[in-house]
Coordinates of C-alpha atoms and ligand atoms in Angstrom, one line a residue:
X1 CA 14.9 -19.4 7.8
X2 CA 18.0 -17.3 7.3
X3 CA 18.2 -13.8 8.8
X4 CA 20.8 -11.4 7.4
X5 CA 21.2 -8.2 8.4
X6 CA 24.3 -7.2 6.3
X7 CA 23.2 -5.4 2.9
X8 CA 27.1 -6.9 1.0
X9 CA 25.4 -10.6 2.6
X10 CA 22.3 -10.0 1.1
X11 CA 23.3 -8.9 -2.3
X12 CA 26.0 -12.0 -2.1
X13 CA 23.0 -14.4 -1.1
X14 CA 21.0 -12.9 -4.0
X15 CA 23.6 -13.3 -6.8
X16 CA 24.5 -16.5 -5.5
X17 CA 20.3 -17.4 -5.3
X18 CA 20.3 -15.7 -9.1
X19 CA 23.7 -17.4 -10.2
X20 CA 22.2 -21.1 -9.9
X21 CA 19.4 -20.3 -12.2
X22 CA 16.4 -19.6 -9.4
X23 CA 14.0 -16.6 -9.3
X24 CA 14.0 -14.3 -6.0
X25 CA 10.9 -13.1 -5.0
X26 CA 10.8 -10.0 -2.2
X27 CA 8.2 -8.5 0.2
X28 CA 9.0 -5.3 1.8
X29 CA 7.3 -4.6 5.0
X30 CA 7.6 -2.5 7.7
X31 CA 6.8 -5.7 10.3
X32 CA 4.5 -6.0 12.4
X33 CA 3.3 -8.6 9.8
X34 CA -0.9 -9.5 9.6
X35 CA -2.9 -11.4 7.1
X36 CA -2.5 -8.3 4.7
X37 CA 1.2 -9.0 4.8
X38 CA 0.8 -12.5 4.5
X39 CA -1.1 -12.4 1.1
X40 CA 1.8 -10.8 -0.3
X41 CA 4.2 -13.6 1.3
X42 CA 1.9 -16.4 -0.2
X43 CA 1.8 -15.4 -3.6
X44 CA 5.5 -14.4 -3.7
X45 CA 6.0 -18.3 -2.4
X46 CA 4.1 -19.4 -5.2
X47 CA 5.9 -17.3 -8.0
X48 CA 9.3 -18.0 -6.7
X49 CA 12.1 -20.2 -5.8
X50 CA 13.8 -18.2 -3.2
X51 CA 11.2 -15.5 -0.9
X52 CA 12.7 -13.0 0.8
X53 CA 10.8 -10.9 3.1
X54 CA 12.4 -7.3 4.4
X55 CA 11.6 -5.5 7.9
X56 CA 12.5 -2.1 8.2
X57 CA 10.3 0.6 9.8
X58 CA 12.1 3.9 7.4
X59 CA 12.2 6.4 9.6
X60 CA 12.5 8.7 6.6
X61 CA 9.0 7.9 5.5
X62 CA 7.5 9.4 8.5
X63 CA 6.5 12.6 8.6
X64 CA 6.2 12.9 12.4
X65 CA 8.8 11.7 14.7
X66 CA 6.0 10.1 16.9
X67 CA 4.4 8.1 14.4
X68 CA 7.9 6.9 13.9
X69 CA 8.6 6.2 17.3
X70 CA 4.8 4.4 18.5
X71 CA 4.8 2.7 15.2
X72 CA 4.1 -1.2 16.7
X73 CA 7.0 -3.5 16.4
X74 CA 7.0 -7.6 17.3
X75 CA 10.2 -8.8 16.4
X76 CA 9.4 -12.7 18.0
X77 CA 6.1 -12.8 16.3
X78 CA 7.2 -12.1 12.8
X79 CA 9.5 -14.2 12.6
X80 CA 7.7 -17.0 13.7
X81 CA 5.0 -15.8 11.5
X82 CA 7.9 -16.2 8.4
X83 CA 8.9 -19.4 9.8
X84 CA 5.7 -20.7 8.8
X85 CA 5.1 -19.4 5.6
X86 CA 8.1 -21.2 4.7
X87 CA 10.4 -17.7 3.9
X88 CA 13.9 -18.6 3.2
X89 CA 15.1 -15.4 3.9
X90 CA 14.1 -12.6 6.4
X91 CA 16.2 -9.4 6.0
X92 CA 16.8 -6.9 8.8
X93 CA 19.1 -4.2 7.6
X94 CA 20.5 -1.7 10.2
X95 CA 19.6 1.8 9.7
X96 CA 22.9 3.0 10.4
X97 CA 24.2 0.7 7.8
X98 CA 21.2 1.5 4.8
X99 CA 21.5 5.4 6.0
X100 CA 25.3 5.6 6.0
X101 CA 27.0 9.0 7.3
X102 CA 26.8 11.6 4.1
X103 CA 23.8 9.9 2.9
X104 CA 22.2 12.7 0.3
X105 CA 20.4 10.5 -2.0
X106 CA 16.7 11.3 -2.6
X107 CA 14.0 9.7 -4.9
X108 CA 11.8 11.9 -6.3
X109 CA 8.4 10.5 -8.3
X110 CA 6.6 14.0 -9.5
X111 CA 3.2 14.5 -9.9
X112 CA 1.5 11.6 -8.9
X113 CA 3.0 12.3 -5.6
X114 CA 1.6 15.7 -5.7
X115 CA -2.2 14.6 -4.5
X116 CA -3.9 12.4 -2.1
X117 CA -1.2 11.0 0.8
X118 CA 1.5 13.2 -0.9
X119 CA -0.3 16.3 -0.1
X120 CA -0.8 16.1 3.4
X121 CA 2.5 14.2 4.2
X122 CA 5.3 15.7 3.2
X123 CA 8.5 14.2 2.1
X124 CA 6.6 10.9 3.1
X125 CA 7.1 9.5 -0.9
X126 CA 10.4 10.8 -1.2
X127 CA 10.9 8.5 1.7
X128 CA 9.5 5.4 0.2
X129 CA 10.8 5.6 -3.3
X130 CA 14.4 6.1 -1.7
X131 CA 14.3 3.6 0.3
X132 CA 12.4 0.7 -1.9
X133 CA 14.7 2.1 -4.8
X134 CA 17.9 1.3 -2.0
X135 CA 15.7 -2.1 -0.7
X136 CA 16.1 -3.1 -4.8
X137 CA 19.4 -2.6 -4.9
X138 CA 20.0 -4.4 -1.4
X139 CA 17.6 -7.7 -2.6
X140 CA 17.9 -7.9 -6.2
X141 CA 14.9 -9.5 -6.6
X142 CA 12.5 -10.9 -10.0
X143 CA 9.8 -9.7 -8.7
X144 CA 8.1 -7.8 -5.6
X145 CA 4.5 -7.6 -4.4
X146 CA 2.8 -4.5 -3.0
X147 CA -0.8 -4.4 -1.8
X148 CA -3.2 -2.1 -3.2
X149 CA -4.4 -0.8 0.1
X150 CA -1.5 1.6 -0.4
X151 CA -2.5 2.6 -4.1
X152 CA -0.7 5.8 -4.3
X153 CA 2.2 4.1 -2.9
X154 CA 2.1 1.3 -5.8
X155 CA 1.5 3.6 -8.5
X156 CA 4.6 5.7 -7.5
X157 CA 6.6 2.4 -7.2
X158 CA 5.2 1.5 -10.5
X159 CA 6.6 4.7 -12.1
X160 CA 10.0 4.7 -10.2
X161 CA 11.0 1.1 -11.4
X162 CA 9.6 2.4 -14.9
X163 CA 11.2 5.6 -14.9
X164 CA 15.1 4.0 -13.5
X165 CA 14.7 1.1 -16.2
X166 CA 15.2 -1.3 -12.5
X167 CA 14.9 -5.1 -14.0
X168 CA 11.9 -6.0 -11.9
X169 CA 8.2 -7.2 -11.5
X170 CA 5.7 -5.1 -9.5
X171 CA 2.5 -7.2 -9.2
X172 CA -0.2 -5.8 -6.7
X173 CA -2.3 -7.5 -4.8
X174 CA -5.8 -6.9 -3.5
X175 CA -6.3 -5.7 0.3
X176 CA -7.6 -8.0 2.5
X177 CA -10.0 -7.2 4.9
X178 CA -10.7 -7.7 8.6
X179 CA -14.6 -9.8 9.0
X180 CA -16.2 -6.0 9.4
X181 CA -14.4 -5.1 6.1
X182 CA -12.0 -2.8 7.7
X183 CA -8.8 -3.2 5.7
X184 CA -6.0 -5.1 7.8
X185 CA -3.1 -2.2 9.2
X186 CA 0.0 -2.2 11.0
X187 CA -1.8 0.8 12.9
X188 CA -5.1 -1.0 13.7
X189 CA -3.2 -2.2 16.7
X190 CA -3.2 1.5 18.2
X191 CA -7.2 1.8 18.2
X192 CA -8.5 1.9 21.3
X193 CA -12.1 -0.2 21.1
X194 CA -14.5 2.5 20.9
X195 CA -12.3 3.5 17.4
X196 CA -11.9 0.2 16.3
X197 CA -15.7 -0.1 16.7
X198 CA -16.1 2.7 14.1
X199 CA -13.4 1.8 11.5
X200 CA -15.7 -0.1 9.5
X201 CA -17.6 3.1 8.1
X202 CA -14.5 3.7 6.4
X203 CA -15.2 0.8 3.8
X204 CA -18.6 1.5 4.4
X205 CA -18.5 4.8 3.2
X206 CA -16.3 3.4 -0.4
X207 CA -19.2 0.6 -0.9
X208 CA -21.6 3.3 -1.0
X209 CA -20.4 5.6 -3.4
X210 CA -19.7 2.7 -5.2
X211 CA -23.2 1.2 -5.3
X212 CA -24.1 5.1 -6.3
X213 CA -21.4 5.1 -8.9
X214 CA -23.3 1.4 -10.1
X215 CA -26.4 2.7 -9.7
X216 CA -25.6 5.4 -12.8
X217 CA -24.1 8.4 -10.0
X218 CA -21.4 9.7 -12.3
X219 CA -20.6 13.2 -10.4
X220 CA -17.7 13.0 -8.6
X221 CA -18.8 15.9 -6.2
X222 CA -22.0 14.2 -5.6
X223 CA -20.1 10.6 -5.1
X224 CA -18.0 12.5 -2.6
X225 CA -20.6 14.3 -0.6
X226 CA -22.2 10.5 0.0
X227 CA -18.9 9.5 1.4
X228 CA -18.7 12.3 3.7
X229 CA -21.8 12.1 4.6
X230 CA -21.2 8.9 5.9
X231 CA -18.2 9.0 7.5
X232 CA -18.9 12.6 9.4
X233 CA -22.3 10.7 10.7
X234 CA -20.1 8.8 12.9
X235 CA -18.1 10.2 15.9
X236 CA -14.7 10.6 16.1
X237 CA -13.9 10.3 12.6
X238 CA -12.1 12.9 11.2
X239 CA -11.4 13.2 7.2
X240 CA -8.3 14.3 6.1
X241 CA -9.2 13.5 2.4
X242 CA -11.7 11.3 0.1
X243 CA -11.3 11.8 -3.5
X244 CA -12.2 10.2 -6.8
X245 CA -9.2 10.0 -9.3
X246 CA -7.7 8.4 -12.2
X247 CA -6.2 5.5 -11.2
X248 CA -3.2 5.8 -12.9
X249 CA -2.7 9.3 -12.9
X250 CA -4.2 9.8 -9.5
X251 CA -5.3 13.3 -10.7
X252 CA -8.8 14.0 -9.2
X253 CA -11.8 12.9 -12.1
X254 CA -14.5 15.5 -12.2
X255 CA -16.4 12.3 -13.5
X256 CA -15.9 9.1 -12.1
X257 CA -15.9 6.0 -14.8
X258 CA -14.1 2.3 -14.8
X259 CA -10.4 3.6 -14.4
X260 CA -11.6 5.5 -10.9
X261 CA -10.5 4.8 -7.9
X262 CA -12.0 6.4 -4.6
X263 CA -9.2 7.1 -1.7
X264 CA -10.0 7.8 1.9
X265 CA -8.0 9.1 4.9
X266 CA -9.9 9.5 8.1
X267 CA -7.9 9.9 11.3
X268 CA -9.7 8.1 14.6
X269 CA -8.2 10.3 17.5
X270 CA -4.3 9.9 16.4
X271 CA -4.3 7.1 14.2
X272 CA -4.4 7.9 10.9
X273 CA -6.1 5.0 8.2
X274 CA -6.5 4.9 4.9
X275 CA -8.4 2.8 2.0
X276 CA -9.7 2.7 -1.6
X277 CA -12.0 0.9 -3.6
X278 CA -11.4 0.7 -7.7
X279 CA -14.3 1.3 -9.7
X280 CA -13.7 -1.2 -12.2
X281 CA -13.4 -4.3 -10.0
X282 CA -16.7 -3.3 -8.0
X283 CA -18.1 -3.3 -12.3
X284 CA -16.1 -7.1 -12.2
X285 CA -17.8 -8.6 -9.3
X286 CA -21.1 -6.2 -9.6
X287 CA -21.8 -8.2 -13.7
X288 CA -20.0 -9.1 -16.2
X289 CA -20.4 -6.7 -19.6
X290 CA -20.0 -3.0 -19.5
X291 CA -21.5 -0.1 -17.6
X292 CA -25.2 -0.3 -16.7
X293 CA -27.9 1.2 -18.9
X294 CA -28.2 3.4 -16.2
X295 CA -25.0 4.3 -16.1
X296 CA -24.7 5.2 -19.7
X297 CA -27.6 7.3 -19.3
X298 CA -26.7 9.3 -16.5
X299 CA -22.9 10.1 -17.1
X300 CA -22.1 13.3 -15.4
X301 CA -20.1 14.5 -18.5
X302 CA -23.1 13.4 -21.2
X303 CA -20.5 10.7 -21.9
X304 CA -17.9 12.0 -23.4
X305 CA -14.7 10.7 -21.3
X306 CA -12.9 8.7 -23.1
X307 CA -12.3 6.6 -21.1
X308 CA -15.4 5.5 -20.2
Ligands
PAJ401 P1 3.9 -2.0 5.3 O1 2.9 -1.0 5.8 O2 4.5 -2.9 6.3 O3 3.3 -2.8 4.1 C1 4.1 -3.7 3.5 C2 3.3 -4.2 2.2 O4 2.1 -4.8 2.7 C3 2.9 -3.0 1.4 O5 3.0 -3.4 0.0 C4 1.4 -2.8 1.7 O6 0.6 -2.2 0.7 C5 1.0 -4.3 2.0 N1 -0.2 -4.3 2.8 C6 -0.5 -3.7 4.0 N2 -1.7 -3.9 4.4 C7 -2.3 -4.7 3.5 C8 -3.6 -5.2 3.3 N3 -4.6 -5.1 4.2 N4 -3.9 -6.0 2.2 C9 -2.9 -6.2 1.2 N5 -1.7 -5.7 1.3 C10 -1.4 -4.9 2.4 O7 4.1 -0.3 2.9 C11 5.1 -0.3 3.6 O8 5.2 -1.2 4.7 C12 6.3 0.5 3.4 O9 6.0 1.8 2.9 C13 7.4 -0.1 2.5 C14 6.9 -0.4 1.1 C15 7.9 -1.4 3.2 C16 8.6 0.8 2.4 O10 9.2 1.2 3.6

């Protein structure tokens, strides 16, 4: 595996990668790299001819210096990790190099920022859109794959690469899961046992608002209070926010139907996790063939979403 840390080397390797007729293929990561990561990895290797994998832990993302500073880092294992998953490249650029002096650049996606993750961490999506707009410009990829465990995150991606006409693919992938269902994280490392023991009431809490919302529960308010219900009968879980939106607006549905998706943030003592669950692949695996009678019958808004 080749590891460049120069961005001119990187954009050289791409062109010359590009130049001989073969596809790049890039996964952005913040290291640290789990079996969450490693879905990405594996079906970027099987799209591609050339994968390149980026570590770099933004600081400009951050909204607190500590969570910058205790976010987990494992140099060694990564890269043996990437080793094995047969990456060609792993790229390491320096942050004194991708943040040059005078740096005043910012990328700003509106609205669907405005909700969700973007309301209760500032600047943190100005952080990621500037630097995976920069990261694009470094890589130069075909394609790149982002999990869906960050939807917000790939939805303002989404729009970014839309809105800047960048010549790329954004495929999302589904978020794999721990056993218990808790959704593999960077951050899981910084439970201590007792909160690892009660992550799983995060997903917990989505599955039953989702069997509700199968079960013909359209109100979103009511779908909600289940949730919180849930996760405030466990100790030490704190919500910061769970809400039922469009999922390609993100704008919060008073009604939830097939183009919902229910977000969660819960922070256990100082660690902060997040998750989702989209409607309309809980309808996929629940049957095949439209809502439920019951579901028809007992729409919140007498069924007049258009959507629906
Ligand atoms: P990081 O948290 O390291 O995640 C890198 C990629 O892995 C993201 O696309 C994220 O959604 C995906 N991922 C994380 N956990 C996952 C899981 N359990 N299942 C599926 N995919 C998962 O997200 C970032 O880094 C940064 O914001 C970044 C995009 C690199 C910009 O700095």
């Amino acid at each position: 595996m080749k590891v460049i840390t120069g961005i001119r080397k990187m954009q050289e390797f791409s062109r010359q990668v590009r130049g001989a007729g073969l596809s790049v293929g890039f996964v952005p990561t913040m290291g640290y790299l789990h079996d969450g990561h490693v879905a990405l990895i594996r079906r970027a290797r099987e799209q591609s001819d050339v994968v390149v994998v980026s570590i770099f832990v933004n600081p400009t993302q951050f909204d607190r210096k500590d969570d910058f500073e205790r976010y987990p880092r494992d140099e060694q294992g990564d890269r043996a990790l990437l080793e094995h998953e047969g990456v060609e490249v792993l790229f390491m650029p320096k942050a004194d190099e991708v943040y040059a002096p005078g740096a005043a650049t910012c990328v700003r996606v509106e609205g669907l920022t405005s909700g969700l993750c973007g309301a209760r961490r500032p600047g943190h999506f100005e952080g990621v859109a500037t630097i995976v707009a920069a990261l694009l410009n470094m890589v130069g990829p075909d394609r790149v794959w982002f999990g869906e465990k960050d939807f917000q995150q790939l939805q303002v991606i989404r729009r970014m690469v839309a809105d800047l006409h960048i010549p790329v693919e954004i495929i999302g992938v589904e978020t794999v899961r721990e056993r218990d269902g808790v959704a593999m994280s960077s951050r899981n490392a910084r439970l201590t046992p007792e909160q690892r023991e009660v992550a799983p009431v995060l997903r917990q809490a989505l599955g039953a608002m989702a069997d509700a919302y199968l079960g013909g529960e359209t109100d979103a308010s009511k779908l909600a209070s289940r949730g919180r219900a849930m996760l405030a009968s466990q100790a030490g879980v704190r919500i910061d926010y769970l809400e039922i939106v469009d999922g390609i607006t993100l704008q919060p549905a008073s009604c939830a139907d097939d183009r919902s998706v229910i977000a969660v943030a819960a922070w256990l003592g100082d660690v902060r996790l997040i998750d989702n669950i989209v409607l309309a692949r809980v309808r996929d695996a629940h049957a095949s063939g439209g809502p439920t009678a019951a579901a028809r019958s007992n729409r919140c808004d007498g069924g007049a979403n258009p959507h629906a």
